[in-house]
XYZ file of C-alpha atoms in Angstrom:
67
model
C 39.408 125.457 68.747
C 40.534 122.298 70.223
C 43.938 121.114 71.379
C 45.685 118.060 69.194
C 44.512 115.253 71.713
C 40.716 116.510 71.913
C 40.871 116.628 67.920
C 42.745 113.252 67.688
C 39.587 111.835 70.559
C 36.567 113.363 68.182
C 37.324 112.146 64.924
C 38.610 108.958 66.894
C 41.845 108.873 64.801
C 44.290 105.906 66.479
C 47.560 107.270 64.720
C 50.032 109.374 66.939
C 52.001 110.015 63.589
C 48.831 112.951 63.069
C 49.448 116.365 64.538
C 46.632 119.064 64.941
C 47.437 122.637 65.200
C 44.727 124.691 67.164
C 43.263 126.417 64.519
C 43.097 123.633 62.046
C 39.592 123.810 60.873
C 38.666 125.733 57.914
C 36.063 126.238 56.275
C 34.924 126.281 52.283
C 32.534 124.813 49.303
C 33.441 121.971 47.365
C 31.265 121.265 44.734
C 28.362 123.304 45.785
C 28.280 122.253 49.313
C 29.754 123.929 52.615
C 32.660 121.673 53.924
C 34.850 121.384 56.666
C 38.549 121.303 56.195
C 40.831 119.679 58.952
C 44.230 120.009 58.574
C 47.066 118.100 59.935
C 50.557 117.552 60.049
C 52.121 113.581 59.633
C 54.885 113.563 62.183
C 57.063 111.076 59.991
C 58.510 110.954 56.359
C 57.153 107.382 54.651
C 59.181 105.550 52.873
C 56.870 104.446 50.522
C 52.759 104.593 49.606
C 51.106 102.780 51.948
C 48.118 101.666 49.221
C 50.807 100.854 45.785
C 54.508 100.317 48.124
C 56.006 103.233 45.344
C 59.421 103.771 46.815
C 59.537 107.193 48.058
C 62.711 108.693 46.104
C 63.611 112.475 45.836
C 60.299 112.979 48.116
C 57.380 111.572 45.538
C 55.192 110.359 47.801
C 53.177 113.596 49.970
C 52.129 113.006 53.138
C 48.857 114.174 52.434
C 45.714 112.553 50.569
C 42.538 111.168 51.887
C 40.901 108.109 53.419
């Protein structure tokens, strides 16, 4: 599988905040369909939802969702 930087260069993601492990891609059905999953890691803790601006207090906000 690749490396972080080849991943980040594919999908043409622009944040540095996203880390890839090697074997990040799965693999599974969702809703009848074969999908890919890619998994990452955010490098940070937000402070707050980037979309709504909920503080993040006692750790509400996940660092994980979709785009």
């Amino acid at each position: 599988m690749p490396t972080s930087n080849d991943m980040q260069k594919v999908l043409d993601i622009q944040d540095k905040n996203l880390i890839f492990k090697d074997d990040c891609v799965t693999y599974g059905v969702l809703k009848g369909r074969k999908v890919k999953y890619i998994d990452c890691t955010l490098s940070y803790t937000p402070a707050e939802c980037e979309k709504c601006h909920a503080p993040n207090n006692d750790y509400s906000i996940y660092k994980n969702g979709t785009q």
